[in-house]
Short mmCIF file of C-alpha atoms in Angstrom, two decimals:
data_model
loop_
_atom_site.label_atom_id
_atom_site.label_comp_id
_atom_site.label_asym_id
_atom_site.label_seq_id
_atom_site.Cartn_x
_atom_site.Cartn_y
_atom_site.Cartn_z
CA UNK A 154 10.98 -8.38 -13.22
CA UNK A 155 11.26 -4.66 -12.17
CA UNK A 156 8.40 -3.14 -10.39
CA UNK A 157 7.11 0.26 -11.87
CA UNK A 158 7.33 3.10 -9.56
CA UNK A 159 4.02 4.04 -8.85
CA UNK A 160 2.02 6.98 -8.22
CA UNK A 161 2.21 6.43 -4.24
CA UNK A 162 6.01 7.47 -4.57
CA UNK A 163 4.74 10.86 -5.98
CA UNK A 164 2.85 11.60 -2.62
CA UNK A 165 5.97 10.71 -0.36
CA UNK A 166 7.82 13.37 -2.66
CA UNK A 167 5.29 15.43 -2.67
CA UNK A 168 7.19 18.07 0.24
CA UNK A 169 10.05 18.77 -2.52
CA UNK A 170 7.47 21.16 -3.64
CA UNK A 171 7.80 24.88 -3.00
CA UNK A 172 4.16 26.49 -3.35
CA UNK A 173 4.74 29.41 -5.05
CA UNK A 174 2.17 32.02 -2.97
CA UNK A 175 1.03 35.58 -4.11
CA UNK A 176 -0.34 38.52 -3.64
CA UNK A 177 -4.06 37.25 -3.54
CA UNK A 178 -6.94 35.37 -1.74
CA UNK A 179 -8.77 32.28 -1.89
CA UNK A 180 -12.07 33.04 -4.57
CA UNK A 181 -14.79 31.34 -5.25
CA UNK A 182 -13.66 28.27 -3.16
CA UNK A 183 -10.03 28.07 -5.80
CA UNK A 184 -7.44 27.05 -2.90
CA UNK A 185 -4.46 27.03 -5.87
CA UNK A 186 -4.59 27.36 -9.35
CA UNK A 187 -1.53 25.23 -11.44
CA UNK A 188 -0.51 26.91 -14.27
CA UNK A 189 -4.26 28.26 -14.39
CA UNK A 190 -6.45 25.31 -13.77
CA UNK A 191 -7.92 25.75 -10.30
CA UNK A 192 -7.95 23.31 -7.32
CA UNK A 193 -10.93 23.64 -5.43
CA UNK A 194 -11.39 24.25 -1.80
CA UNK A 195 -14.06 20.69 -1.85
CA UNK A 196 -11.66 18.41 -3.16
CA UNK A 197 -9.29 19.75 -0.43
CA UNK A 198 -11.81 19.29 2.19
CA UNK A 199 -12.77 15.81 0.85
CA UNK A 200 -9.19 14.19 1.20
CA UNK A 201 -8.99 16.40 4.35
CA UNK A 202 -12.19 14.85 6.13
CA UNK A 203 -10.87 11.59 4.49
CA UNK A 204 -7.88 11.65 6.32
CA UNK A 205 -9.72 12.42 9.59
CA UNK A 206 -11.89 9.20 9.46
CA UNK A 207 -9.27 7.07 8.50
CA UNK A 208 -6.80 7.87 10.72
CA UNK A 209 -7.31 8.53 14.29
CA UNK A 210 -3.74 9.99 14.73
CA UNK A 211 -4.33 12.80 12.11
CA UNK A 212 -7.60 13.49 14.46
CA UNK A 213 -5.62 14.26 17.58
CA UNK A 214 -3.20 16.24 15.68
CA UNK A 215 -6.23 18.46 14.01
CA UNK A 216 -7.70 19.19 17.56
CA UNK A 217 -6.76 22.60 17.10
CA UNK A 218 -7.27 25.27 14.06
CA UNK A 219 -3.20 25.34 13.44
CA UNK A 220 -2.94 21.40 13.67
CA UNK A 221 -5.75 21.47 11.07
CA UNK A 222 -4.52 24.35 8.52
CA UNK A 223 -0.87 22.35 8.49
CA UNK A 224 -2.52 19.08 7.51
CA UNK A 225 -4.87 20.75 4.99
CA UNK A 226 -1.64 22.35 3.92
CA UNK A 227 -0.27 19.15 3.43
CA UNK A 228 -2.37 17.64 1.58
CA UNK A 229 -2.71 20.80 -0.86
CA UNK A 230 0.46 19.81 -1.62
CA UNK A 231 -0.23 16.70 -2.56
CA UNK A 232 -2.97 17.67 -4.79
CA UNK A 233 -0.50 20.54 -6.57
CA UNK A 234 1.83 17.62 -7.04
CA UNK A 235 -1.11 15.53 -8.67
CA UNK A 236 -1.99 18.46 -10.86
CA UNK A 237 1.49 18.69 -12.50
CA UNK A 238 1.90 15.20 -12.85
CA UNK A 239 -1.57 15.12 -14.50
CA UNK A 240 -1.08 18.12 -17.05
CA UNK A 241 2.40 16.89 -18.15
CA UNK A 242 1.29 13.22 -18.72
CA UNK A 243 -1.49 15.13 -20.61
CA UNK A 244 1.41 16.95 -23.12
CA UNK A 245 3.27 13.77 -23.91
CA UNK A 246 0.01 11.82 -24.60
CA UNK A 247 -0.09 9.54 -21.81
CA UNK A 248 -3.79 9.87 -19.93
CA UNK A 249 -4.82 6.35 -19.54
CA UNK A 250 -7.79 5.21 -21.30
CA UNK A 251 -11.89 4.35 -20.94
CA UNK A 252 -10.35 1.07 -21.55
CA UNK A 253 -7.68 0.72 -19.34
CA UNK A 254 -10.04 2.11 -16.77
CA UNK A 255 -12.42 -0.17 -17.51
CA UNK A 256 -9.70 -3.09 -17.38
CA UNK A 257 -8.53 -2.12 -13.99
CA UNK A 258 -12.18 -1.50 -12.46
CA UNK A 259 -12.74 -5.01 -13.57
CA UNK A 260 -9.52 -5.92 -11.40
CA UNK A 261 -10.74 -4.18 -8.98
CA UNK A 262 -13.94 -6.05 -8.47
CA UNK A 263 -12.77 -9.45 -9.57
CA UNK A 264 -12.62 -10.71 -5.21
CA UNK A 265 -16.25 -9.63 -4.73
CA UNK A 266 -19.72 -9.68 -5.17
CA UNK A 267 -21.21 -6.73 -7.41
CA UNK A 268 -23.25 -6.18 -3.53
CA UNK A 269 -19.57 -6.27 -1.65
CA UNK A 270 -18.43 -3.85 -3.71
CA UNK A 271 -21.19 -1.44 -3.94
CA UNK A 272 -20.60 -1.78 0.07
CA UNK A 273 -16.84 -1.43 -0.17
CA UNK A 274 -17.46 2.01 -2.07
CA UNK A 275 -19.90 3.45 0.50
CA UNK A 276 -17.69 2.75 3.13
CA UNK A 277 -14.73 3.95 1.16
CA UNK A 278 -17.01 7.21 0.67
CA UNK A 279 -16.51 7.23 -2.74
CA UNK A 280 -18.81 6.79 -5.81
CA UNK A 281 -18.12 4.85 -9.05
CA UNK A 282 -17.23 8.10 -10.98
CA UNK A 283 -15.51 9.73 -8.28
CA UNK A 284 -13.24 6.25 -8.28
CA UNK A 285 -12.98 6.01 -12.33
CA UNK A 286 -11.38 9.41 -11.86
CA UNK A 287 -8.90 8.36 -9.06
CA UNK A 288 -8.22 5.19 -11.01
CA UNK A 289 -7.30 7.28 -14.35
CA UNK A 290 -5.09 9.55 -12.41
CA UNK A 291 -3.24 6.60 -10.88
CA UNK A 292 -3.01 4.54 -14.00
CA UNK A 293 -1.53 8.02 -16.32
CA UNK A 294 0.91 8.57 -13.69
CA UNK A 295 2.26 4.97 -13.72
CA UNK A 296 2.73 5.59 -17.56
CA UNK A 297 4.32 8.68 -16.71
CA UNK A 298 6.68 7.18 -14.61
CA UNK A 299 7.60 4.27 -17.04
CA UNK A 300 8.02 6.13 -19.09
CA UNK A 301 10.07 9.27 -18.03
CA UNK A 302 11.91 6.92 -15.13
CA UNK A 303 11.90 3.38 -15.53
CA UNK A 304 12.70 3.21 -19.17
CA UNK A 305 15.58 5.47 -18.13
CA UNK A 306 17.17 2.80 -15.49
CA UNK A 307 19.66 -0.12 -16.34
CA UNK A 308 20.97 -2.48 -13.65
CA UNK A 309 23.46 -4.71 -15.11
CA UNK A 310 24.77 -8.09 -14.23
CA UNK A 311 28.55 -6.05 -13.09
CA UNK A 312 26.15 -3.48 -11.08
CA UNK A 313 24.46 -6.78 -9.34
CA UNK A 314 27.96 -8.28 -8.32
CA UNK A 315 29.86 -5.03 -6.85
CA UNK A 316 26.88 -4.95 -4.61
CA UNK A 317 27.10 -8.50 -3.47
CA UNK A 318 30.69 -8.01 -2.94
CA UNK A 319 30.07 -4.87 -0.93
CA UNK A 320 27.18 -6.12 1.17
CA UNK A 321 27.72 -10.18 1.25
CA UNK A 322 27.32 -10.29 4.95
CA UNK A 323 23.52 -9.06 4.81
CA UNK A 324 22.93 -12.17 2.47
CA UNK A 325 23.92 -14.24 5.53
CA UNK A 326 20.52 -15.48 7.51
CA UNK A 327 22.04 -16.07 11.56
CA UNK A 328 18.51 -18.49 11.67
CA UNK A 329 16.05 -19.97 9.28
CA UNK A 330 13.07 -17.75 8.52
CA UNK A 331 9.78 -18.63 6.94
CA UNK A 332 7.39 -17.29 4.59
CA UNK A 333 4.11 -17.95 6.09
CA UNK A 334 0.00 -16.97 4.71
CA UNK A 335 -2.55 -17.68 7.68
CA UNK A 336 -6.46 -17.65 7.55
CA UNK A 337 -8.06 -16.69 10.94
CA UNK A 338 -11.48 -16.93 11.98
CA UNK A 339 -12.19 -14.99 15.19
CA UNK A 340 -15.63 -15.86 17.69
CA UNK A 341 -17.29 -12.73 19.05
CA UNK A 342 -15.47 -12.29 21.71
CA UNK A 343 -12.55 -11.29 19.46
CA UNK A 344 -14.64 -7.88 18.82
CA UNK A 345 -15.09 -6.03 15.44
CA UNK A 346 -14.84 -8.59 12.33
CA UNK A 347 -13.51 -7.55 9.25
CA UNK A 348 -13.77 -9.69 5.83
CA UNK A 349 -15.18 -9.63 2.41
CA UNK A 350 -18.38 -11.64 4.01
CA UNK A 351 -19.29 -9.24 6.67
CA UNK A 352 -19.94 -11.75 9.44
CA UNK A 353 -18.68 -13.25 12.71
CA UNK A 354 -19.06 -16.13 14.51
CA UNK A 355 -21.51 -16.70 17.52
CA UNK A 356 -19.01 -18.47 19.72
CA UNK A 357 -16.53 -20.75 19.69
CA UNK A 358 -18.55 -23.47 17.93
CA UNK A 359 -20.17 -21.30 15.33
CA UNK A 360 -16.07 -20.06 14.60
CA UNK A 361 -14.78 -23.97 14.92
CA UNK A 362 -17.63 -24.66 12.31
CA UNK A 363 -16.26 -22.26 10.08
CA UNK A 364 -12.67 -22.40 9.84
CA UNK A 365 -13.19 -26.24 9.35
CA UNK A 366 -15.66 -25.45 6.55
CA UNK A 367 -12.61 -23.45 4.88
CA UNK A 368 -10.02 -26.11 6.11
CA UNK A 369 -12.56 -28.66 3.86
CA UNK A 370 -12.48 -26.31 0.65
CA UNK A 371 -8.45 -25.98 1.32
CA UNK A 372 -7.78 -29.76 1.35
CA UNK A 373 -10.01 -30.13 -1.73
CA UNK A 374 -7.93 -27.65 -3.61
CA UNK A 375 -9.14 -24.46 -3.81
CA UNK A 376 -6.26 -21.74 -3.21
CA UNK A 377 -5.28 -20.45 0.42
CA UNK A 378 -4.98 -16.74 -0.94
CA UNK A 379 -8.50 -16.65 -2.75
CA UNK A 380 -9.83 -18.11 0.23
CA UNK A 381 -7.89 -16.26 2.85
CA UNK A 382 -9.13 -12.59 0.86
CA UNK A 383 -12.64 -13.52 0.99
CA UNK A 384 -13.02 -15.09 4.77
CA UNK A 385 -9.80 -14.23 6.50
CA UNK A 386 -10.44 -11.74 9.69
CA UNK A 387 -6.95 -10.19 10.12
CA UNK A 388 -7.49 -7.08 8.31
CA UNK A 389 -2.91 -6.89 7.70
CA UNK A 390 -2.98 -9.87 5.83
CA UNK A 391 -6.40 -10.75 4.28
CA UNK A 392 -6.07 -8.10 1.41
CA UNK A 393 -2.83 -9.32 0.07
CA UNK A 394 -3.99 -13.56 0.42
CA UNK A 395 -2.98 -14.16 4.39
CA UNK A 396 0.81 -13.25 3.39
CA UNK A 397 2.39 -12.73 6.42
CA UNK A 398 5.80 -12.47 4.49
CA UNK A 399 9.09 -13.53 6.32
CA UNK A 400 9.79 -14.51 10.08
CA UNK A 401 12.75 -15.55 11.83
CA UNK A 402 12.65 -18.37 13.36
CA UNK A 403 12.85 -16.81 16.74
CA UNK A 404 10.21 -14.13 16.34
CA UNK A 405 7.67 -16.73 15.01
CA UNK A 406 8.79 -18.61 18.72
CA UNK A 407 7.61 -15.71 20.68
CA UNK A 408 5.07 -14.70 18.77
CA UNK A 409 3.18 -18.03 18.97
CA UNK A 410 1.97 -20.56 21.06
CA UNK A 411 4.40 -24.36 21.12
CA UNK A 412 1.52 -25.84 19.41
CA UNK A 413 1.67 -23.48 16.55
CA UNK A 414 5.59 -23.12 16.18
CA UNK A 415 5.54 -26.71 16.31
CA UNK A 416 2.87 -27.29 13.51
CA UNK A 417 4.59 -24.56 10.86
CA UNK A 418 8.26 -25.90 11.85
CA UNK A 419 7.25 -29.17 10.14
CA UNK A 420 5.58 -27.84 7.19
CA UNK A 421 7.01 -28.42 3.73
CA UNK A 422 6.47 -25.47 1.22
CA UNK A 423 3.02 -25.85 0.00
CA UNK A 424 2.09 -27.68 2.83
CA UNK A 425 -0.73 -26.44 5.59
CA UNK A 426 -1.08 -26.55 9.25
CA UNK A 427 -4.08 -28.10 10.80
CA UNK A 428 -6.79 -25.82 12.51
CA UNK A 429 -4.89 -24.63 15.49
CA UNK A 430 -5.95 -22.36 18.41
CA UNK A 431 -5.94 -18.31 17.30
CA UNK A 432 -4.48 -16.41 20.72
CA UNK A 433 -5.54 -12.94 21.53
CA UNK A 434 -2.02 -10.84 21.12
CA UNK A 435 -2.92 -9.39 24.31
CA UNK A 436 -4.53 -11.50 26.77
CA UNK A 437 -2.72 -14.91 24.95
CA UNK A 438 -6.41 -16.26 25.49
CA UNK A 439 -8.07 -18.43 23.27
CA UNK A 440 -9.91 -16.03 20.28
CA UNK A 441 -10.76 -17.83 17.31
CA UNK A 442 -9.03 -20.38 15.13
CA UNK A 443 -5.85 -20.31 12.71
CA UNK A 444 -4.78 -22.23 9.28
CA UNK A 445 -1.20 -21.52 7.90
CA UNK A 446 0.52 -22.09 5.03
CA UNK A 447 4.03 -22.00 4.41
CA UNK A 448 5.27 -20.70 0.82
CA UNK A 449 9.05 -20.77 1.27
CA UNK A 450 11.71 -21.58 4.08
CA UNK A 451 15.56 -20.35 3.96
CA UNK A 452 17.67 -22.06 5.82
CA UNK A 453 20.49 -20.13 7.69
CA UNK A 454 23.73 -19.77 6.07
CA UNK A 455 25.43 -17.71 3.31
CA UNK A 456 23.12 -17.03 0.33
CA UNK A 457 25.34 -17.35 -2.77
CA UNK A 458 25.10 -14.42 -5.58
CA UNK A 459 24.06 -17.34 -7.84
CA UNK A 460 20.79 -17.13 -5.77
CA UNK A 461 18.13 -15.94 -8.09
CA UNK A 462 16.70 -14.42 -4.93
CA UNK A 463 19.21 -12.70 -4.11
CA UNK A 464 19.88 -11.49 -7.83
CA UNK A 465 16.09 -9.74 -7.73
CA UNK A 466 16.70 -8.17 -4.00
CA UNK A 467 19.73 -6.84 -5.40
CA UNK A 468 18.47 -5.34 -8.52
CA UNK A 469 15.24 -4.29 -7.07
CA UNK A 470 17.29 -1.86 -4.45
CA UNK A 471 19.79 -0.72 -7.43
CA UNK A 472 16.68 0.03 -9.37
CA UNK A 473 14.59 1.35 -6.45
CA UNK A 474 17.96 3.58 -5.39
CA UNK A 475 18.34 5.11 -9.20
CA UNK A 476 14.44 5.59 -9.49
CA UNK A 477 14.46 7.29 -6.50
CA UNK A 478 17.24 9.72 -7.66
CA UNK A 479 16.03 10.19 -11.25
CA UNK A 480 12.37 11.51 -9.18
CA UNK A 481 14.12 13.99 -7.26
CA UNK A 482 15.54 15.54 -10.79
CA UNK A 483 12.53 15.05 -12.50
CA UNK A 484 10.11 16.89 -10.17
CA UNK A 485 12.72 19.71 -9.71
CA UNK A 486 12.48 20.01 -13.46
CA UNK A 487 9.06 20.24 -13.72
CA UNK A 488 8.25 22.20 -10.36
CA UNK A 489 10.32 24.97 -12.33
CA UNK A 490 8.56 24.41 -14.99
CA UNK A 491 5.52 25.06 -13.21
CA UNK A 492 3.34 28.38 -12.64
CA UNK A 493 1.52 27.04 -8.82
CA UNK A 494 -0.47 29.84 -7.10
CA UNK A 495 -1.21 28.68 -3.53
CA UNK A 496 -4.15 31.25 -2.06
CA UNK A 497 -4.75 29.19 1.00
CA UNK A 498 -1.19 29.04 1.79
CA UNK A 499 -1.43 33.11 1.50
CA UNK A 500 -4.89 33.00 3.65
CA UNK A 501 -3.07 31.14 6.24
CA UNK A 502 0.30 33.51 6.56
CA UNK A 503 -1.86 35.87 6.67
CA UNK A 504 -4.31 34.87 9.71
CA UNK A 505 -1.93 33.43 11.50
CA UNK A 506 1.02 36.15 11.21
CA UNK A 507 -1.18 38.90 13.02
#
């Protein structure tokens, strides 16, 4: 199956906007109007000071007042992309629902306690209304999308083959690779925890005691990826069920210790690894404890069109390719379409061009 564009490729495209300026200045805290309706100068500062805890990058690069006015410029952007994305869906009667809201809230919450995710919000710094209104804006601009680009793109069987044909040496793995999920559990010594459960172990005992407990619950049949979301401590792969995707065979070699390369190189798929040692990245010290699971291996070789894995890579980049072109029309359209008035663009030009 295709997957939809969604709304995050909007943001990436979001620089193919011009901001049209003019002859005025920022009022009663309006930072841009689009085609009238104002964005204000507090939702601008909200995704600004956002950014700024979230990323400790973007707070070097704001250390100074012309660092800061090009990322708040930046992100105006994004929010005057936003605003014409929201106001067209609005015209062709595509603002999601209460009850697709509601649906995808539900989604939403479905890996936690009601008290995890009243937690997960504060730390977010969001409120329930403020993300029922981020939620709607995501979920209209996915039907958008579907609608005005997805519904527009055919890949056919022909289309799947010439690419084959073209690129049939990529489609040849040099070495076997694996697609691996893994569960850690870290001791305190591993420093700052982060899982559903908001807890660490004590020491190496009190971390032994629980990977084993999740090891029991594993061989008993409850599923890795529930269980890796909820008590899994690597924050890259807890969120998405320990998926650690694929690995060469030689980058799993040097990235682990014998005893683990030699535990996952026997798996079958479906098949889990015992509790092995977890290694600090750094110090390749003991740190915690490790369960793995491995979902697929390819042997090396030529993979064969008749692949259905290599049908769906192939059609995903034809599709992703043609999306991506029929976006760059599409926002050119409406960005012409478009009346954008960008005052704090103006403000800035006109402190800074003294």
């Amino acid at each position: 199956m295709q997957k939809s564009v969604r709304f995050s490729s909007f943001v990436l495209a979001a620089s193919l906007f011009v901001l049209t300026g003019c002859h005025q200045v920022q009022q009663n805290g309006v930072v841009a109007t689009v085609n009238g309706h104002p964005i204000l100068r507090t939702d601008l500062d909200k995704l600004y000071n956002a950014q700024l805890a979230s990323n400790p990058q973007a707070q070097a690069q704001a250390s100074s007042t012309d660092q800061a006015d090009a990322l708040r410029l930046n992100i105006l952007k994004q929010l005057v992309v936003e605003e014409i994305m929201e106001q067209h869906a609005q015209k062709l009667g595509l603002t999601a629902t209460d009850a697709e809201v509601d649906a995808k809230i539900s989604e939403l919450k479905a890996p936690y306690t009601e008290e995890q995710f009243r937690q997960k919000l504060q730390q977010s710094g969001q409120t329930m209304d403020s993300l029922r209104r981020t939620e709607r804006r995501v979920l209209t601009f996915d039907k958008l999308l579907n609608k005005e680009i997805n519904s527009r793109i055919t890949v056919t069987d022909t289309d799947v083959a010439n690419y084959y044909n073209q690129h049939k040496a990529e489609y040849n793995l040099i070495e076997p690779q694996y697609h691996l999920a893994q569960i850690q559990v870290t001791d305190q010594s591993a420093g700052q925890v982060n899982n559903l459960q908001n807890n660490k172990a004590g020491g190496d005992a009190d971390a032994r005691k629980k990977i084993q407990a999740l090891k029991n619950r594993i061989d008993a049949g409850e599923d890795f990826g529930s269980i890796a979301i909820q008590f899994s401590e690597n924050p890259n792969t807890a969120p998405n069920g320990g998926d650690m995707g694929f690995i060469y065979e030689s980058q799993m070699k040097q990235a682990t210790d014998p005893q683990t390369y030699a535990a996952i190189t026997k798996l079958k798929p479906g098949e889990t690894t015992e509790i092995l040692p977890l290694l600090d990245a750094q110090t390749h010290k003991p740190a915690g404890y490790a369960i793995y699971k491995l979902i697929s291996k390819d042997a090396a070789g030529q993979r064969d069109l008749s692949d259905p894995r290599v049908q769906q890579s192939i059609r995903q980049q034809l599709h992703d390719s043609r999306a991506n072109l029929l976006k760059t029309a599409y926002f050119e359209i409406l960005r012409d379409e478009a009346t954008v008035r960008n005052f704090y663009a103006q403000e800035v030009f006109k402190e800074t061009a003294k």
